[in-house]
Coordinates of C-alpha atoms (C1' of nucleotides) in Angstrom, one line a residue:
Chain A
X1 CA 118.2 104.6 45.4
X2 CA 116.2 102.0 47.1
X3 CA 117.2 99.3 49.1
X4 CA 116.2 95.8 48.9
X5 CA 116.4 92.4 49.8
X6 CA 119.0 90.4 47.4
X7 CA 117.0 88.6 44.9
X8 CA 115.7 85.8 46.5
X9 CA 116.4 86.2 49.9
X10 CA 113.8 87.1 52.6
X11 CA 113.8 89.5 55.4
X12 CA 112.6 87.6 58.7
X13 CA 110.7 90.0 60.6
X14 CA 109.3 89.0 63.9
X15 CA 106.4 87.2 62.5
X16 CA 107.9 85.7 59.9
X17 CA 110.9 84.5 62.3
X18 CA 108.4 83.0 64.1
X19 CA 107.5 80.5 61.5
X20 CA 110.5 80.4 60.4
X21 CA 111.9 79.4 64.0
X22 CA 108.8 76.9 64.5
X23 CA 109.8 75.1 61.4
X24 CA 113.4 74.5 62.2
X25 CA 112.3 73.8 66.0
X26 CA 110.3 70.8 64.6
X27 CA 113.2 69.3 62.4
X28 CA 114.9 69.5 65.9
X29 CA 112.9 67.8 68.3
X30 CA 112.2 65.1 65.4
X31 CA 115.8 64.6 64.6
X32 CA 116.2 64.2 68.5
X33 CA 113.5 62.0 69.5
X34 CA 114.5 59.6 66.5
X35 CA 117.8 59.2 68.4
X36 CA 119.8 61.9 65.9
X37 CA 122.5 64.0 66.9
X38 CA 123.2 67.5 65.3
X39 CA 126.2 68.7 63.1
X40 CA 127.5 71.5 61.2
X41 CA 130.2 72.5 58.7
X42 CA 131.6 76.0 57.6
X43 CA 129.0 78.1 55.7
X44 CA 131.7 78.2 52.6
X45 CA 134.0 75.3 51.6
X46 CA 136.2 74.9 49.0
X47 CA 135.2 75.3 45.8
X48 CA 136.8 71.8 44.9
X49 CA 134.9 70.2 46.6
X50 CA 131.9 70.3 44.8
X51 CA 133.7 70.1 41.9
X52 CA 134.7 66.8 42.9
X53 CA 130.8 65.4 43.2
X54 CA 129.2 67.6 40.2
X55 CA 131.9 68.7 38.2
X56 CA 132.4 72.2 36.5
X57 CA 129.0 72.8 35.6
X58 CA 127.8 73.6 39.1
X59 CA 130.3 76.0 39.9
X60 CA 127.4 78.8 37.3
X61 CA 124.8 77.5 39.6
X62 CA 126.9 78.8 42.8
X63 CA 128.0 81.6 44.6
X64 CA 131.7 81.6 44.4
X65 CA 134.5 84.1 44.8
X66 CA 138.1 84.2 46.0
X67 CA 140.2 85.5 48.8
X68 CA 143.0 87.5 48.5
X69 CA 145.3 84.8 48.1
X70 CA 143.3 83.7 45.2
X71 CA 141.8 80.7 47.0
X72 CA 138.3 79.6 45.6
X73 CA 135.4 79.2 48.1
X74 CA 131.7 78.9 47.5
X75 CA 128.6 79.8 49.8
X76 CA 127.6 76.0 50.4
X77 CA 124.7 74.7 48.2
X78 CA 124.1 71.8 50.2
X79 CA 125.0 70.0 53.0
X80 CA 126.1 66.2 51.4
X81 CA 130.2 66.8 50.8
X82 CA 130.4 68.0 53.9
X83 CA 128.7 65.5 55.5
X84 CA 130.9 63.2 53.5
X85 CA 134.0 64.8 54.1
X86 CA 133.4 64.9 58.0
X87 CA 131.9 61.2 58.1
X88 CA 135.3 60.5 55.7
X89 CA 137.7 62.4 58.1
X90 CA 137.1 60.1 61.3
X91 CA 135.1 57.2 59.7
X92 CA 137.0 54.8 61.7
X93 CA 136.2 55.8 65.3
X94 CA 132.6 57.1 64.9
X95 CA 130.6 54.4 66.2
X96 CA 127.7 53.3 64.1
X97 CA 125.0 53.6 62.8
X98 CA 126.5 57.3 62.4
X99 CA 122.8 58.8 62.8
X100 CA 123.3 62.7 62.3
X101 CA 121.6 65.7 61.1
X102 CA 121.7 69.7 59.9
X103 CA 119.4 72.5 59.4
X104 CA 122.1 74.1 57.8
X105 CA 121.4 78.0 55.6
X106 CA 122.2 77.5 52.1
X107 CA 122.5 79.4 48.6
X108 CA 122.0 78.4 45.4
X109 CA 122.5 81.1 42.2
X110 CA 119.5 80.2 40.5
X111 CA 116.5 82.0 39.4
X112 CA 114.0 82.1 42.2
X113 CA 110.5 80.5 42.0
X114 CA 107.9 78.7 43.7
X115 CA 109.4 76.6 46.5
X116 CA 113.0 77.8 45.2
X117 CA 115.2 80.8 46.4
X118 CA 118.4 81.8 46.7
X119 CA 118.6 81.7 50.3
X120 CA 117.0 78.9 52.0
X121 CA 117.2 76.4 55.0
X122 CA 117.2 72.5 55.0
X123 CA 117.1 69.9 57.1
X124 CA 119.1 67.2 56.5
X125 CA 118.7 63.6 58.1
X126 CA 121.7 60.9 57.4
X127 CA 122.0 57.1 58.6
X128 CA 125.6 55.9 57.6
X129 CA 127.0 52.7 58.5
X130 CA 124.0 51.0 58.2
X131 CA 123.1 48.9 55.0
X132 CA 120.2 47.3 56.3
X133 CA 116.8 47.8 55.1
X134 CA 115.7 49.1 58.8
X135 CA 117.7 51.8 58.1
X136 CA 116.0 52.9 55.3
X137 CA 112.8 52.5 56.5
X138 CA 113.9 54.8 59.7
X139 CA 114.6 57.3 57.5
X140 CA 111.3 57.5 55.8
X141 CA 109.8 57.2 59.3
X142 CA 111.6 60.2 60.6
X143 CA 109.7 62.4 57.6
X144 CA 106.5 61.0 58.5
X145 CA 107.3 61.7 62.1
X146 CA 108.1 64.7 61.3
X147 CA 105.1 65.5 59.0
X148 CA 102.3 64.3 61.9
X149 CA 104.2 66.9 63.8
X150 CA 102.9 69.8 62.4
X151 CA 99.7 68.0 61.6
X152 CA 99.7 66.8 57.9
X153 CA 97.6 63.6 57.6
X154 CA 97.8 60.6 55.2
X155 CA 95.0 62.0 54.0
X156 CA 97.0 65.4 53.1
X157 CA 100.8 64.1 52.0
X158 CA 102.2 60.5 50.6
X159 CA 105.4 59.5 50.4
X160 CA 106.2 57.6 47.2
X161 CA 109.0 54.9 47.6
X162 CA 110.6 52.7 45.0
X163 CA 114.5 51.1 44.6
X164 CA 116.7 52.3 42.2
X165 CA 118.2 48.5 42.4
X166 CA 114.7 47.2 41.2
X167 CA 114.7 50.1 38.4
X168 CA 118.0 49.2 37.4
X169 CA 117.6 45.3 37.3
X170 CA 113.9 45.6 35.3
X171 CA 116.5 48.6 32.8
X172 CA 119.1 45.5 32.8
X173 CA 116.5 42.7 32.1
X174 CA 115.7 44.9 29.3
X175 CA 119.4 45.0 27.6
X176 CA 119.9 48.3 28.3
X177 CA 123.4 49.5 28.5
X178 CA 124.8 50.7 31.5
X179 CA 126.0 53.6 30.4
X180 CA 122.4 54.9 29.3
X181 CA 121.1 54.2 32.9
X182 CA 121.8 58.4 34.3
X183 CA 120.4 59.4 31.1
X184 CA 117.1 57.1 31.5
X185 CA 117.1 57.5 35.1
X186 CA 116.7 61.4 34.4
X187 CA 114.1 60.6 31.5
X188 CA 112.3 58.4 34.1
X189 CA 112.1 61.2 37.4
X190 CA 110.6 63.7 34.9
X191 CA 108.2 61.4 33.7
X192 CA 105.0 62.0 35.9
X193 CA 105.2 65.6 34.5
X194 CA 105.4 65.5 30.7
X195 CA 102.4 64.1 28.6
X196 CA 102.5 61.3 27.7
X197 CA 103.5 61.8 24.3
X198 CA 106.4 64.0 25.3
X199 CA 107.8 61.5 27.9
X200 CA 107.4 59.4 24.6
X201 CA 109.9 61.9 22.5
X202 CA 112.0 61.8 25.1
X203 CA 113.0 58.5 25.1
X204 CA 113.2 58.0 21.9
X205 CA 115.9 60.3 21.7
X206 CA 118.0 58.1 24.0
X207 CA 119.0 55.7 21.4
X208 CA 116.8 52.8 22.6
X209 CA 115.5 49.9 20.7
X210 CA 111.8 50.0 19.9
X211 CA 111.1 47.3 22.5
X212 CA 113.1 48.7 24.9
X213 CA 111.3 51.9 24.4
X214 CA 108.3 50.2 25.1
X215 CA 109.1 49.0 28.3
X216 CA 110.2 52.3 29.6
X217 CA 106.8 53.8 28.5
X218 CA 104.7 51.3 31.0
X219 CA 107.6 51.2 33.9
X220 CA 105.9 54.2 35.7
X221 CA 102.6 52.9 35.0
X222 CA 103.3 50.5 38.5
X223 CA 101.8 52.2 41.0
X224 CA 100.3 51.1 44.3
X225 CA 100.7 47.1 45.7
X226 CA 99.1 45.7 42.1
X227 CA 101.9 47.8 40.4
X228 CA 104.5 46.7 43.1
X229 CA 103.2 43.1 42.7
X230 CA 103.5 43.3 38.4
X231 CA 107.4 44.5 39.0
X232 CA 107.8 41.3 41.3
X233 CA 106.4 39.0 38.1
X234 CA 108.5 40.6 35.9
X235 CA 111.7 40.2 37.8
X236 CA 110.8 36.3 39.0
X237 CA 113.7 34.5 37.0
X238 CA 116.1 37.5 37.7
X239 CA 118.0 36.4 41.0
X240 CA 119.3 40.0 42.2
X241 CA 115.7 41.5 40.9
X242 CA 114.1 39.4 43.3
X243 CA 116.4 40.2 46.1
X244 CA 115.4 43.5 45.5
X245 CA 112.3 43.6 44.9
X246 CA 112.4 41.2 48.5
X247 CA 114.6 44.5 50.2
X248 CA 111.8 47.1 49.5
X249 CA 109.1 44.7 50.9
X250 CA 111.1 44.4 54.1
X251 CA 111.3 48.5 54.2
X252 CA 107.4 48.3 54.0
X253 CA 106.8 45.5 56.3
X254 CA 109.2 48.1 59.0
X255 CA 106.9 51.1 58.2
X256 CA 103.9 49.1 59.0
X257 CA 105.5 47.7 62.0
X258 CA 105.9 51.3 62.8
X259 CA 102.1 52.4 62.1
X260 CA 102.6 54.9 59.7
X261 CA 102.3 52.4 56.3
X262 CA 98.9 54.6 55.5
X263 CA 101.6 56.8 54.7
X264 CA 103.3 55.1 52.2
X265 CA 102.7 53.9 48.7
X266 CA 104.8 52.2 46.2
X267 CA 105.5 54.0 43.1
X268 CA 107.9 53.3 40.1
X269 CA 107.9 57.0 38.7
X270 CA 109.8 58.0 41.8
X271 CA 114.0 57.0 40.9
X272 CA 115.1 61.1 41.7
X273 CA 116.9 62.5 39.2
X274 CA 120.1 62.1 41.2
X275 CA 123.1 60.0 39.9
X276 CA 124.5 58.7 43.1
X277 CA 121.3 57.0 44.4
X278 CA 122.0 53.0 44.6
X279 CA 118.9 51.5 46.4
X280 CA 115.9 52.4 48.0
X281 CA 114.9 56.4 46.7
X282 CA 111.6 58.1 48.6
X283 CA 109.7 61.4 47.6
X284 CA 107.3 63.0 50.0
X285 CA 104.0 64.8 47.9
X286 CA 101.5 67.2 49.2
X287 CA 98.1 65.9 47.7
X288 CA 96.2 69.2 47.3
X289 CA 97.4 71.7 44.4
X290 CA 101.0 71.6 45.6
X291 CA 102.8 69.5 42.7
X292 CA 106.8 70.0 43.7
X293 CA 107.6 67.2 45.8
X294 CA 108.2 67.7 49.5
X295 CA 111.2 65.8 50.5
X296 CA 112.8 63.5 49.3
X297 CA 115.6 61.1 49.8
X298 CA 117.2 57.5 49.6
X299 CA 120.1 55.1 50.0
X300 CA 123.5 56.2 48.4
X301 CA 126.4 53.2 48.9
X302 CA 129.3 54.6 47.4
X303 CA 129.0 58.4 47.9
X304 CA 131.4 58.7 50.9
X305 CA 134.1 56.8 49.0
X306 CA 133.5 58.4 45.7
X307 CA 134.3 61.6 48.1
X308 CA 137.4 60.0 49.2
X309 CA 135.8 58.0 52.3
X310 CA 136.0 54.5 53.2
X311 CA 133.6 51.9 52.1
X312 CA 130.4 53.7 54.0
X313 CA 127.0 53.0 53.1
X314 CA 124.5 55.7 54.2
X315 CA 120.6 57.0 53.7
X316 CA 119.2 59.8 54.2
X317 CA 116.7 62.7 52.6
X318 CA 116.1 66.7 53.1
X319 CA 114.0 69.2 53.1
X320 CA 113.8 73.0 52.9
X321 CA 112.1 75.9 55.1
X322 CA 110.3 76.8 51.7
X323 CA 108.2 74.0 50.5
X324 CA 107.5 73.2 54.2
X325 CA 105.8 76.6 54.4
X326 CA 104.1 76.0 51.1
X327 CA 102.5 72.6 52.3
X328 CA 101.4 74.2 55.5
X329 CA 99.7 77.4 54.1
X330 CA 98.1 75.3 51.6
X331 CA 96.3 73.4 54.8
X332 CA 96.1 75.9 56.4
X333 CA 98.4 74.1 59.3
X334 CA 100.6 77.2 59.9
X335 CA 100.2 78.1 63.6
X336 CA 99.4 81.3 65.5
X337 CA 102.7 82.9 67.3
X338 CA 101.3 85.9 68.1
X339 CA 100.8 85.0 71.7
X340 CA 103.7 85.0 73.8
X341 CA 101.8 83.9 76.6
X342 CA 104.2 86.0 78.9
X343 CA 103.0 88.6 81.8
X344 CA 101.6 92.2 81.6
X345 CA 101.6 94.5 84.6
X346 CA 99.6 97.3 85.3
X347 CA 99.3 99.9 87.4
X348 CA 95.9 101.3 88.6
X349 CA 97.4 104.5 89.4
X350 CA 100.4 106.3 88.6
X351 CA 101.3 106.5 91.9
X352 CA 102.2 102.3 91.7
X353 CA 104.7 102.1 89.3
X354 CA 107.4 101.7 91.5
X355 CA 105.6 98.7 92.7
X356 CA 105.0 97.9 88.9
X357 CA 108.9 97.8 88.2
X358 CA 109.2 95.8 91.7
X359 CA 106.9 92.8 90.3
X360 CA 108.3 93.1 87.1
X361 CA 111.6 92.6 87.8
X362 CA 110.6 89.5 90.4
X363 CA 108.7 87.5 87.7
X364 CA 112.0 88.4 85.0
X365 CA 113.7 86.6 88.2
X366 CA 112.3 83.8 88.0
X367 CA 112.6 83.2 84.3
X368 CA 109.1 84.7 83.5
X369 CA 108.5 86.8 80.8
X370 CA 106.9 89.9 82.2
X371 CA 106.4 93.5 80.5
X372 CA 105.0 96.6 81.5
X373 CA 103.7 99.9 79.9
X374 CA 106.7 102.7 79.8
X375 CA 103.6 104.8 79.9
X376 CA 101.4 106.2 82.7
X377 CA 98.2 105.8 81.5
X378 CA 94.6 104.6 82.0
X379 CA 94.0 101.2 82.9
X380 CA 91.9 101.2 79.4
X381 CA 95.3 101.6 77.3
X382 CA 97.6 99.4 79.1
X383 CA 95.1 96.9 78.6
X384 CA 95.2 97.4 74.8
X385 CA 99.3 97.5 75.2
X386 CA 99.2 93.8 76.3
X387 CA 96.6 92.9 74.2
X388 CA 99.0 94.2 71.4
X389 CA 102.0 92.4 73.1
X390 CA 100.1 88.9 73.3
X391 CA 100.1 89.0 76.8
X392 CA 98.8 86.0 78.3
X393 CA 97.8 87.3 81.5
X394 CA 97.6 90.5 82.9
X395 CA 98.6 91.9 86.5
X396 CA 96.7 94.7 88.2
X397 CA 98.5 96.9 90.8
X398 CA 95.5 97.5 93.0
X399 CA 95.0 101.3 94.2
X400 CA 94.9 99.9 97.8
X401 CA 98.4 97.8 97.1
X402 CA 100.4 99.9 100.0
X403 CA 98.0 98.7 102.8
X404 CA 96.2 95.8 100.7
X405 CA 99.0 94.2 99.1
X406 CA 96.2 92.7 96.6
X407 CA 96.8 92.4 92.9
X408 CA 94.4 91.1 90.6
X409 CA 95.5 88.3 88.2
X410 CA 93.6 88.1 84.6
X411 CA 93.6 85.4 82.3
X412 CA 93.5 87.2 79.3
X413 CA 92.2 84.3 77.3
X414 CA 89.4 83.0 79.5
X415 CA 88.6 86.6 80.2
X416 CA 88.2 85.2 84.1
X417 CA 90.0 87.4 86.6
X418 CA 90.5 86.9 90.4
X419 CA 92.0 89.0 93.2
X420 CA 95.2 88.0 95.3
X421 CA 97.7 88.8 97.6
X422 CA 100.7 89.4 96.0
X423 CA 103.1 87.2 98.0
X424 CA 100.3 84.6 98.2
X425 CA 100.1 84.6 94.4
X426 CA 104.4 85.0 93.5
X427 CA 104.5 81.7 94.7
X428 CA 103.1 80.4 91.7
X429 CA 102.5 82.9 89.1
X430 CA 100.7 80.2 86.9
X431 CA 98.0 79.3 89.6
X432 CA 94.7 78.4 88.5
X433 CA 92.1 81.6 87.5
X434 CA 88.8 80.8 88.8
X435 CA 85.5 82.5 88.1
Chain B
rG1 C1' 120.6 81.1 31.1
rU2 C1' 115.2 81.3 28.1
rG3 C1' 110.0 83.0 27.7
rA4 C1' 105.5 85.5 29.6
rG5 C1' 102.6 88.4 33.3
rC6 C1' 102.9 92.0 37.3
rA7 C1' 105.1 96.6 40.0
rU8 C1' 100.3 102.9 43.4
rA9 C1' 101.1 104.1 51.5
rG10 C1' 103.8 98.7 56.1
rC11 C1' 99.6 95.1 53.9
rU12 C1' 95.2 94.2 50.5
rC13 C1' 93.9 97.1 46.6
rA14 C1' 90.9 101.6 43.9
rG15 C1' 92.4 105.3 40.4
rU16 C1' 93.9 104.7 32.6
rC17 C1' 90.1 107.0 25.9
rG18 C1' 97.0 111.3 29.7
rG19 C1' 94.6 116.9 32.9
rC20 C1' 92.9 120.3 39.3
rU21 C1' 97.2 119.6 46.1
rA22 C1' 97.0 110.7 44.3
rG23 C1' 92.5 107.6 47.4
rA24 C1' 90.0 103.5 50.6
rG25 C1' 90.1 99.6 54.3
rC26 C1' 93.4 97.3 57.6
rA27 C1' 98.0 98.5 60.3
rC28 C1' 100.7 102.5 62.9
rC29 C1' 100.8 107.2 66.1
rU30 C1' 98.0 110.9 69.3
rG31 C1' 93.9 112.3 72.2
rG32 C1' 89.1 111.0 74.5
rU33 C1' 85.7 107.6 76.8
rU34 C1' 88.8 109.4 84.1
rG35 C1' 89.8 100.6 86.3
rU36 C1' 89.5 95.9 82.0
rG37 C1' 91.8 94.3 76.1
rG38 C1' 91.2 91.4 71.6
rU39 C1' 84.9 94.1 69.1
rC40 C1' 84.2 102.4 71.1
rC41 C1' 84.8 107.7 69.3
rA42 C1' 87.8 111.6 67.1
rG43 C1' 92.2 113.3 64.9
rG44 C1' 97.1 112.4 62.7
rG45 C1' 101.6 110.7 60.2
rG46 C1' 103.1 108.0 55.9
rG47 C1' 103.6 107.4 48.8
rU48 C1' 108.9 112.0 44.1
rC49 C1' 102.6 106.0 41.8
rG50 C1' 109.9 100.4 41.7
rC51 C1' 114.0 103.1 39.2
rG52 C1' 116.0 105.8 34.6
rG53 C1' 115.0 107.9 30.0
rG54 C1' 111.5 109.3 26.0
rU55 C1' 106.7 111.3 23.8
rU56 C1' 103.5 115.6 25.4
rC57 C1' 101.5 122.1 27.2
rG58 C1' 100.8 118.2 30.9
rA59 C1' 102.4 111.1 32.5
rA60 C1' 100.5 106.8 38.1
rU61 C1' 98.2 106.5 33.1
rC62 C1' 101.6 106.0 26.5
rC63 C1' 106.8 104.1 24.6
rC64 C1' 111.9 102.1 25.6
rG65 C1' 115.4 100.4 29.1
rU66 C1' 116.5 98.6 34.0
rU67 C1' 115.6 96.3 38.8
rG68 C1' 112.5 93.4 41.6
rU69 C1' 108.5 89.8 41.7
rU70 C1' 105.2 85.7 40.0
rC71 C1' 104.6 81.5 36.7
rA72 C1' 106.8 78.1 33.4
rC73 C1' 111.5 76.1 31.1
rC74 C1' 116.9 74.8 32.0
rC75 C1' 118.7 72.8 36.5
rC76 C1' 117.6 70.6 40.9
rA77 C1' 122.6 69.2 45.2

RNA sequence: GUGAGCAUAGCUCAGUCGGCUAGAGCACCUGGUUGUGGUCCAGGGGGUCGCGGGUUCGAAUCCCGUUGUUCACCCCA
């Protein structure tokens, strides 16, 4: 029998950990440098509680089981009930805005595919408290932060925004039903990926009047500031339209403020298929081959209390380790980790290890990573053993070290080598190499 | 959950009208070149050809099933 990795999972090996750990590193220092602080919950929760949010269809699209007292948990699928739960639990003396975020491992029972598995980790970013357009506009900031962190330009992802208010005032303007607004909503995200015609037969399944039909079919069309502008005309007599429409400007005017507006584009075919959205909704797209959307996120005003919180606005989006990856090896952006940059002592002659083991050990003092050969062998081979290791420089134990005390120091990236005395040079192990 | 393609060494792949002990490159290990690597030379280990069954004198090669994987759908928290 054979043994493998679960269906989609992954096996980290050391390279692949690297990545991995240079990934989740970024969401970190982004999350920290925007002023967010982290948080984490139990890696299974009760099964109730996403039965609460999603009902009992999800519980086929998690893993569950029970303990022995017949209690039933599930793996967690996502981080937003307990978010919710936690925020709910001591709303009243967090101080706000509550500005947190995860990077939490999750599981999902679906069939794998691109940008999808079973096993996975996201980063989740969460301003509650906060109903003002600034937060909302942070938020999108933070993923644009965090894309020009790992180098993707304006030139290489977008970020789509639009408001579900604005959708759901134009929806209202057009006499349609509250009660049909999930159902269009859902209709509405998938439209940028059917044909026209099939977005078509979709819709006019929904029960719609033929006008009403019509204005669905040319909603998406508004892209870009003339699109943006052509919602505004529509919505002028409609009072809370235009208060909308007046919020998502403000959320633009913030991002420019804030230099990254190159970034951003306005784009009615974004509203997330998501039925707890309630204003501003964002999707981040890579624009080579990649069609999946990157992140994506928005403003959600009655989640908490719908899980049994207080009155709590909040914002916020995620991502996962996978597409991240995806968008990087499609620009080619992911980064070399082979090099550990650490130290790599040799010793000329057999007769020196001792003296090997004695530098060693002094640089692993001084929180430096040095390694050595466990082998005596030619200078030739050791050499290839630090190559191998990613050493960034290497240490030669002189043949003359017992009267000499000289070592030579090599940057093993300039190729320029010098020689030393050893106390001299373990008072700064980093000194300059010259010629 | 539905449909289709793929499945040979750690990796990328050769190898089919079914036929001698299944190959290459890279990677890995060993030795050499008796003090300088990433870009030398020689040798070596490693695969029951995803797994199970069937057809056949004979299967990596044909058929069925199964598992994994890829792509799309459902779903997307």
């Amino acid at each position: 029998m054979k043994l493998q990795v679960p269906k989609g999972c992954r096996d980290f090996f050391p390279a692949e950990m690297a990545i991995r750990n240079w990934i989740v590193d970024r969401w970190q220092d982004v999350s920290v440098r925007n002023g967010f602080v982290e948080y984490d919950g139990p890696i299974f929760e009760t099964l109730d509680l996403y039965r609460i949010k999603s009902g009992d269809e999800i519980v086929s699209q998690l893993f569950h089981f029970e303990d022995r007292g017949g209690r039933e948990f599930a793996i967690r699928p996502e981080m937003t009930p307990t978010l919710a739960r936690m925020v709910a639990a001591r709303a009243n003396s967090l101080s706000k805005p509550i500005k947190w975020y995860s990077r939490p491992r999750l599981c999902r029972a679906e069939r794998p595919q691109r940008g999808r598995l079973r096993e996975f980790f996201q980063w989740n970013i969460d301003i509650l408290g906060e109903e003002s357009e600034i937060a909302d506009a942070e938020c999108v900031f933070v993923a644009i932060d965090f894309f020009r962190s790992m180098g993707l330009t304006a030139e290489q992802v977008e970020i789509k925004l639009n408001s579900r208010a604005i959708v759901s005032s134009l929806l209202h303007s057009a006499e349609i039903a509250d009660e049909q607004l999930p159902a269009v909503y859902a209709a509405l995200d998938k439209r940028d990926k059917l044909s026209i015609e099939a977005f078509a037969e979709m819709i006019g399944e929904l029960g719609l009047t033929e006008k009403q039909q019509d204005v669905l079919l040319h909603m998406g069309e508004a892209k870009g500031e003339d699109g943006f502008a052509r919602v505004e005309s529509l919505l002028a007599g409609n009072e809370a339209g235009t208060n909308h429409c007046r919020s998502l400007r403000r959320v633009f005017a913030i991002l420019k403020s804030m230099g990254v507006e190159e970034y951003c584009t306005y784009d009615m075919g974004v509203v997330r298929g998501l039925a707890y959205y309630t204003g501003m909704v964002f999707e981040a797209f890579g624009k080579g081959g990649l069609k999946r959307a990157i992140c994506g996120g928005g403003r959600y005003d009655r989640l908490v209390s719908d899980l049994g919180g207080p009155p709590m606005g909040g914002v916020g989006f995620a991502t996962s380790d996978v597409v991240v990856q995806d968008v990087l090896a499609e620009f080619n952006l992911l980064p070399d980790l082979s090099s550990a940059g650490g130290f790599f002592v040799i010793d000329s002659d057999a007769e020196r290890f001792d003296d090997v083991l004695t530098i060693v050990s002094a640089l692993r003092n001084k929180g430096i990573n040095a390694q050595f050969s466990y082998k005596r062998q030619g200078v030739n081979k050791q050499f290839k053993q630090a190559t191998a290791m990613g050493a960034g420089r290497v240490v030669i134990i002189e043949s003359d070290y017992v009267t000499s005390k000289a070592v030579s120091l090599k940057d093993m990236k300039s190729g320029k080598q010098v020689t030393i005395n050893v106390e001299e040079w373990l008072k700064n192990p980093f000194c300059e190499v010259p010629e």
